[in-house]
């Protein structure tokens, strides 16, 4: 798909993988709408990439509709990328035998699953209204899962459930949207050097980098942005979940 002159909506783009995606798409001539809960951060990235920003919550369908409408206004919305999300640590039962609280489990599903659903559905409706390109293609939606969808570690019950759901949505969404020429691809990142992991002490970050098969380091978010660009350009990539992880297979802990 030719990217130049199209527009994209990227959620969670004030930081980390989303910000790297906004930069990579903008470098290919895409007008990017940066959608994030963090308004200051969203504004900053939008200014940097010469795009727009929308402050809002991906768990709220009205906020998502507003962001999609803004991204689609005056340009052809062809790309939506779901990067808003976060993690949570909690075991099924803790050391005292207390069951996992429902509230954080529910919060993580709302953010990582319902947030993805809200953007997927609303962006698909907007992209479906655009004129098709060559090959009857209209656009692409990229979701972010995690290797935790497959190699969930101790304490990742809520997070793995949410990322497993994102993986599970990929094929049916791609099948549903094939009739309107929209592809759906999910990226399952390994360990990336973003503010999400920046909270960890340096020593732990180094140990995590050492656990990668090759290269032995945390991933640079720019590699994630590059993959999104490739997925958008490569019209034959569809209904797939791609691990981007330096070959890591997460151990139990
Ligand atoms: N960094 C990693 O190693 C890694 C690995 C696997 C998967 N992931 C996934 O990649 C995605 C991005 O992670 P990151 O590392 O870039 O994190 P990050 O914390 O750097 O960025 C996440 C962004 O999402 C925004 N956000 C959070 N809740 C929101 C909401 N309700 N509505 C709108 N925006 C919201 C935050 O403000 C933040 O800007 C997440 O889904 C995460 O689970 C990250």
Tab-separated table of C-alpha atoms and ligand atoms in Angstrom:
chain	number	residue	atom	x	y	z
A	1	UNK	CA	0.000	0.000	0.000
A	2	UNK	CA	1.286	3.452	-0.839
A	3	UNK	CA	1.569	5.340	2.447
A	4	UNK	CA	2.378	8.830	1.225
A	5	UNK	CA	-0.596	11.162	1.524
A	6	UNK	CA	-2.698	8.876	3.711
A	7	UNK	CA	-3.536	9.339	7.360
A	8	UNK	CA	-3.150	7.132	10.425
A	9	UNK	CA	-4.530	6.984	13.930
A	10	UNK	CA	-2.083	5.698	16.545
A	11	UNK	CA	-3.253	5.088	20.123
A	12	UNK	CA	-0.886	5.257	23.076
A	13	UNK	CA	1.320	7.364	20.823
A	14	UNK	CA	2.484	9.783	23.510
A	15	UNK	CA	5.067	7.214	24.565
A	16	UNK	CA	7.034	4.071	23.768
A	17	UNK	CA	5.963	1.863	20.871
A	18	UNK	CA	3.118	4.181	19.838
A	19	UNK	CA	5.397	7.244	19.662
A	20	UNK	CA	7.944	5.255	17.631
A	21	UNK	CA	5.127	4.206	15.275
A	22	UNK	CA	3.986	7.817	14.877
A	23	UNK	CA	7.565	8.822	13.959
A	24	UNK	CA	8.028	5.959	11.495
A	25	UNK	CA	4.726	6.563	9.711
A	26	UNK	CA	5.290	10.333	9.544
A	27	UNK	CA	8.726	9.699	7.992
A	28	UNK	CA	6.843	7.916	5.169
A	29	UNK	CA	4.567	10.871	4.468
A	30	UNK	CA	1.622	9.768	6.620
A	31	UNK	CA	-0.393	12.358	8.521
A	32	UNK	CA	-0.578	10.933	12.033
A	33	UNK	CA	-3.228	11.568	14.680
A	34	UNK	CA	-1.724	10.870	18.092
A	35	UNK	CA	-4.382	9.586	20.514
A	36	UNK	CA	-3.472	9.213	24.178
A	37	UNK	CA	-4.734	9.704	27.712
A	38	UNK	CA	-1.661	11.841	28.316
A	39	UNK	CA	-2.577	15.108	26.577
A	40	UNK	CA	0.776	16.884	27.041
A	41	UNK	CA	2.690	13.881	25.744
A	42	UNK	CA	0.314	13.463	22.794
A	43	UNK	CA	0.674	17.144	21.879
A	44	UNK	CA	4.454	16.922	22.053
A	45	UNK	CA	4.674	13.882	19.760
A	46	UNK	CA	2.080	15.363	17.372
A	47	UNK	CA	4.146	18.564	17.090
A	48	UNK	CA	7.308	16.543	16.503
A	49	UNK	CA	5.752	14.516	13.657
A	50	UNK	CA	3.725	17.367	12.180
A	51	UNK	CA	0.432	15.673	12.980
A	52	UNK	CA	-2.611	16.175	15.213
A	53	UNK	CA	-3.410	15.001	18.683
A	54	UNK	CA	-6.531	13.900	20.503
A	55	UNK	CA	-6.628	13.428	24.264
A	56	UNK	CA	-8.872	10.610	25.364
A	57	UNK	CA	-9.380	7.177	26.796
A	58	UNK	CA	-9.433	4.135	24.501
A	59	UNK	CA	-11.862	2.377	26.857
A	60	UNK	CA	-14.495	5.027	26.035
A	61	UNK	CA	-16.152	4.370	22.651
A	62	UNK	CA	-17.140	8.051	22.287
A	63	UNK	CA	-13.543	9.195	22.752
A	64	UNK	CA	-12.464	6.621	20.173
A	65	UNK	CA	-15.097	7.800	17.704
A	66	UNK	CA	-13.889	11.390	18.166
A	67	UNK	CA	-10.301	10.334	17.508
A	68	UNK	CA	-11.291	8.343	14.407
A	69	UNK	CA	-13.387	11.260	13.074
A	70	UNK	CA	-10.460	13.624	13.558
A	71	UNK	CA	-7.997	11.249	11.880
A	72	UNK	CA	-10.389	10.766	8.944
A	73	UNK	CA	-11.242	14.473	8.492
A	74	UNK	CA	-10.055	15.818	5.163
A	75	UNK	CA	-7.650	12.941	4.477
A	76	UNK	CA	-7.927	9.270	3.687
A	77	UNK	CA	-7.660	7.275	6.897
A	78	UNK	CA	-5.872	4.083	5.862
A	79	UNK	CA	-4.062	2.964	9.021
A	80	UNK	CA	-5.035	2.454	12.661
A	81	UNK	CA	-2.494	1.193	15.189
A	82	UNK	CA	-3.459	0.086	18.700
A	83	UNK	CA	-0.576	0.729	21.098
A	84	UNK	CA	-2.398	1.990	24.206
A	85	UNK	CA	-2.091	-0.612	26.919
A	86	UNK	CA	-0.351	-1.587	30.079
A	87	UNK	CA	0.625	-4.516	32.280
A	88	UNK	CA	-0.242	-5.841	35.711
A	89	UNK	CA	1.409	-8.287	38.082
A	90	UNK	CA	-0.769	-10.542	40.246
A	91	UNK	CA	-0.904	-14.290	40.886
A	92	UNK	CA	-4.058	-16.442	40.881
A	93	UNK	CA	-3.549	-16.654	44.654
A	94	UNK	CA	-0.867	-14.673	46.464
A	95	UNK	CA	1.610	-16.016	49.039
A	96	UNK	CA	-1.046	-15.669	51.736
A	97	UNK	CA	-3.551	-17.630	49.626
A	98	UNK	CA	-5.677	-14.575	48.820
A	99	UNK	CA	-7.368	-14.780	45.398
A	100	UNK	CA	-6.446	-12.323	42.618
A	101	UNK	CA	-8.549	-9.177	42.927
A	102	UNK	CA	-11.166	-8.820	40.204
A	103	UNK	CA	-10.707	-5.030	39.864
A	104	UNK	CA	-7.194	-5.026	38.329
A	105	UNK	CA	-8.091	-8.039	36.164
A	106	UNK	CA	-11.091	-6.138	34.836
A	107	UNK	CA	-9.078	-2.923	34.384
A	108	UNK	CA	-6.479	-4.699	32.232
A	109	UNK	CA	-9.134	-6.368	30.059
A	110	UNK	CA	-10.897	-3.012	29.609
A	111	UNK	CA	-7.730	-1.225	28.575
A	112	UNK	CA	-5.986	-3.886	26.481
A	113	UNK	CA	-8.998	-5.716	24.999
A	114	UNK	CA	-11.914	-3.269	24.962
A	115	UNK	CA	-9.583	-0.405	24.016
A	116	UNK	CA	-8.390	-2.429	21.031
A	117	UNK	CA	-11.984	-3.421	20.161
A	118	UNK	CA	-13.171	0.222	20.270
A	119	UNK	CA	-10.502	1.437	17.847
A	120	UNK	CA	-10.636	-1.653	15.620
A	121	UNK	CA	-14.394	-1.327	15.084
A	122	UNK	CA	-14.585	2.440	14.704
A	123	UNK	CA	-11.488	2.770	12.547
A	124	UNK	CA	-12.716	-0.105	10.342
A	125	UNK	CA	-16.043	1.689	9.795
A	126	UNK	CA	-14.214	4.859	8.721
A	127	UNK	CA	-11.637	3.109	6.517
A	128	UNK	CA	-14.445	1.087	4.871
A	129	UNK	CA	-15.956	4.352	3.588
A	130	UNK	CA	-12.789	5.378	1.708
A	131	UNK	CA	-12.175	4.847	-2.008
A	132	UNK	CA	-10.316	1.568	-2.583
A	133	UNK	CA	-6.711	1.622	-3.805
A	134	UNK	CA	-5.132	-0.834	-6.259
A	135	UNK	CA	-6.124	-4.408	-5.551
A	136	UNK	CA	-9.307	-3.137	-3.842
A	137	UNK	CA	-7.295	-2.458	-0.689
A	138	UNK	CA	-8.605	0.220	1.665
A	139	UNK	CA	-6.318	0.011	4.665
A	140	UNK	CA	-4.828	-1.874	7.566
A	141	UNK	CA	-5.318	-2.164	11.318
A	142	UNK	CA	-2.358	-3.161	13.476
A	143	UNK	CA	-2.894	-4.394	17.041
A	144	UNK	CA	-0.340	-4.854	19.804
A	145	UNK	CA	-0.329	-8.096	21.755
A	146	UNK	CA	2.755	-9.384	23.606
A	147	UNK	CA	4.825	-12.547	23.815
A	148	UNK	CA	2.931	-12.897	27.130
A	149	UNK	CA	-0.010	-14.072	24.996
A	150	UNK	CA	2.009	-17.275	24.422
A	151	UNK	CA	4.648	-17.406	27.193
A	152	UNK	CA	2.689	-15.945	30.116
A	153	UNK	CA	4.897	-15.774	33.187
A	154	UNK	CA	4.091	-16.210	36.861
A	155	UNK	CA	1.964	-13.229	37.859
A	156	UNK	CA	0.798	-12.434	34.319
A	157	UNK	CA	-2.730	-13.862	34.557
A	158	UNK	CA	-4.515	-10.603	33.707
A	159	UNK	CA	-1.950	-9.378	31.167
A	160	UNK	CA	-1.682	-12.696	29.303
A	161	UNK	CA	-5.476	-13.057	29.200
A	162	UNK	CA	-5.757	-9.606	27.633
A	163	UNK	CA	-3.001	-10.165	25.073
A	164	UNK	CA	-4.349	-13.630	24.249
A	165	UNK	CA	-7.651	-11.927	23.448
A	166	UNK	CA	-5.889	-9.483	21.093
A	167	UNK	CA	-4.261	-12.462	19.331
A	168	UNK	CA	-7.652	-14.202	19.185
A	169	UNK	CA	-9.356	-11.198	17.574
A	170	UNK	CA	-6.857	-11.062	14.707
A	171	UNK	CA	-8.173	-13.813	12.419
A	172	UNK	CA	-11.924	-13.178	12.824
A	173	UNK	CA	-11.372	-9.415	12.408
A	174	UNK	CA	-9.318	-9.989	9.247
A	175	UNK	CA	-12.035	-12.318	7.933
A	176	UNK	CA	-14.829	-9.845	8.745
A	177	UNK	CA	-12.966	-6.972	7.099
A	178	UNK	CA	-11.728	-8.831	4.012
A	179	UNK	CA	-14.946	-7.884	2.186
A	180	UNK	CA	-14.068	-4.195	2.510
A	181	UNK	CA	-10.358	-4.594	1.730
A	182	UNK	CA	-8.984	-3.954	5.213
A	183	UNK	CA	-6.163	-6.132	6.573
A	184	UNK	CA	-5.638	-6.882	10.264
A	185	UNK	CA	-2.220	-7.810	11.656
A	186	UNK	CA	-1.072	-8.137	15.269
A	187	UNK	CA	2.462	-7.621	16.554
A	188	UNK	CA	3.533	-9.545	19.668
A	189	UNK	CA	6.533	-7.624	21.043
A	190	UNK	CA	9.096	-9.147	23.365
A	191	UNK	CA	11.003	-6.831	25.704
A	192	UNK	CA	11.208	-3.254	24.446
A	193	UNK	CA	13.020	-0.328	25.973
A	194	UNK	CA	10.035	1.932	26.673
A	195	UNK	CA	8.859	3.801	29.778
A	196	UNK	CA	6.860	0.642	30.608
A	197	UNK	CA	10.134	-1.194	31.329
A	198	UNK	CA	11.935	2.034	32.321
A	199	UNK	CA	10.281	1.707	35.731
A	200	UNK	CA	12.556	-1.265	36.471
A	201	UNK	CA	16.003	-0.812	38.075
A	202	UNK	CA	18.910	-0.656	35.575
A	203	UNK	CA	20.305	-3.993	36.806
A	204	UNK	CA	16.998	-5.755	36.154
A	205	UNK	CA	16.725	-4.134	32.722
A	206	UNK	CA	20.221	-5.392	31.868
A	207	UNK	CA	19.301	-8.902	33.060
A	208	UNK	CA	16.180	-8.810	30.900
A	209	UNK	CA	18.267	-7.739	27.893
A	210	UNK	CA	20.674	-10.625	28.539
A	211	UNK	CA	17.764	-13.069	28.430
A	212	UNK	CA	17.067	-12.251	24.761
A	213	UNK	CA	18.344	-14.928	22.336
A	214	UNK	CA	20.008	-12.467	19.921
A	215	UNK	CA	20.703	-9.586	19.958
A	216	UNK	CA	21.135	-9.598	23.728
A	217	UNK	CA	19.455	-6.325	24.552
A	218	UNK	CA	16.041	-4.767	24.996
A	219	UNK	CA	14.340	-3.892	21.722
A	220	UNK	CA	14.578	-0.370	20.338
A	221	UNK	CA	11.010	0.957	19.832
A	222	UNK	CA	12.142	2.180	16.380
A	223	UNK	CA	12.173	-1.509	15.265
A	224	UNK	CA	8.492	-1.703	16.186
A	225	UNK	CA	7.732	1.411	14.123
A	226	UNK	CA	9.613	-0.087	11.173
A	227	UNK	CA	7.525	-3.244	11.367
A	228	UNK	CA	4.283	-1.253	11.384
A	229	UNK	CA	5.463	0.586	8.266
A	230	UNK	CA	6.321	-2.720	6.588
A	231	UNK	CA	2.955	-4.247	7.518
A	232	UNK	CA	1.168	-1.199	6.103
A	233	UNK	CA	3.185	-1.312	2.864
A	234	UNK	CA	3.061	-5.069	2.330
A	235	UNK	CA	-0.441	-5.803	1.059
A	236	UNK	CA	-0.013	-9.579	1.300
A	237	UNK	CA	0.452	-9.584	5.095
A	238	UNK	CA	-2.901	-10.324	6.694
A	239	UNK	CA	-4.544	-12.175	9.601
A	240	UNK	CA	-1.137	-12.871	11.128
A	241	UNK	CA	0.447	-12.461	14.552
A	242	UNK	CA	4.134	-11.551	14.258
A	243	UNK	CA	6.503	-11.986	17.199
A	244	UNK	CA	9.055	-9.158	17.328
A	245	UNK	CA	11.239	-10.362	20.144
A	246	UNK	CA	14.875	-11.196	19.244
A	247	UNK	CA	13.919	-14.862	19.594
A	248	UNK	CA	13.116	-14.687	23.304
A	249	UNK	CA	10.953	-17.379	24.898
A	250	UNK	CA	9.894	-16.216	28.330
A	251	UNK	CA	10.611	-18.611	31.215
A	252	UNK	CA	8.076	-19.132	34.035
A	253	UNK	CA	9.616	-16.189	35.892
B	1	LIG	N1	7.465	-2.333	26.152
B	1	LIG	C1	7.413	-3.647	26.040
B	1	LIG	O1	8.383	-4.358	26.312
B	1	LIG	C2	6.149	-4.310	25.554
B	1	LIG	C3	6.200	-5.680	25.337
B	1	LIG	C4	5.051	-6.335	24.889
B	1	LIG	C5	3.898	-5.610	24.669
B	1	LIG	N2	3.867	-4.289	24.900
B	1	LIG	C6	2.602	-3.593	24.674
B	1	LIG	O2	2.811	-2.501	23.817
B	1	LIG	C7	1.872	-1.470	24.101
B	1	LIG	C8	2.615	-0.164	24.283
B	1	LIG	O3	3.507	-0.325	25.357
B	1	LIG	P1	4.698	0.709	25.645
B	1	LIG	O4	5.824	-0.104	26.148
B	1	LIG	O5	4.865	1.605	24.485
B	1	LIG	O6	4.071	1.466	26.893
B	1	LIG	P2	4.132	3.011	27.328
B	1	LIG	O7	3.695	3.015	28.746
B	1	LIG	O8	5.431	3.620	26.948
B	1	LIG	O9	2.992	3.672	26.406
B	1	LIG	C9	1.634	3.368	26.574
B	1	LIG	C10	0.826	4.616	26.246
B	1	LIG	O10	-0.568	4.275	26.346
B	1	LIG	C11	-1.231	5.374	26.945
B	1	LIG	N3	-2.482	4.925	27.560
B	1	LIG	C12	-2.610	4.168	28.676
B	1	LIG	N4	-3.905	3.980	28.944
B	1	LIG	C13	-4.606	4.632	27.990
B	1	LIG	C14	-5.991	4.802	27.734
B	1	LIG	N5	-6.917	4.272	28.535
B	1	LIG	N6	-6.368	5.511	26.653
B	1	LIG	C15	-5.428	6.075	25.834
B	1	LIG	N7	-4.104	5.947	26.029
B	1	LIG	C16	-3.701	5.228	27.091
B	1	LIG	C17	-0.239	5.904	27.964
B	1	LIG	O11	-0.561	7.240	28.358
B	1	LIG	C18	1.077	5.782	27.226
B	1	LIG	O12	1.371	6.965	26.507
B	1	LIG	C19	1.078	-1.955	25.337
B	1	LIG	O13	-0.120	-2.547	24.907
B	1	LIG	C20	1.983	-3.005	25.932
B	1	LIG	O14	1.263	-3.991	26.639
B	1	LIG	C21	4.972	-3.611	25.347
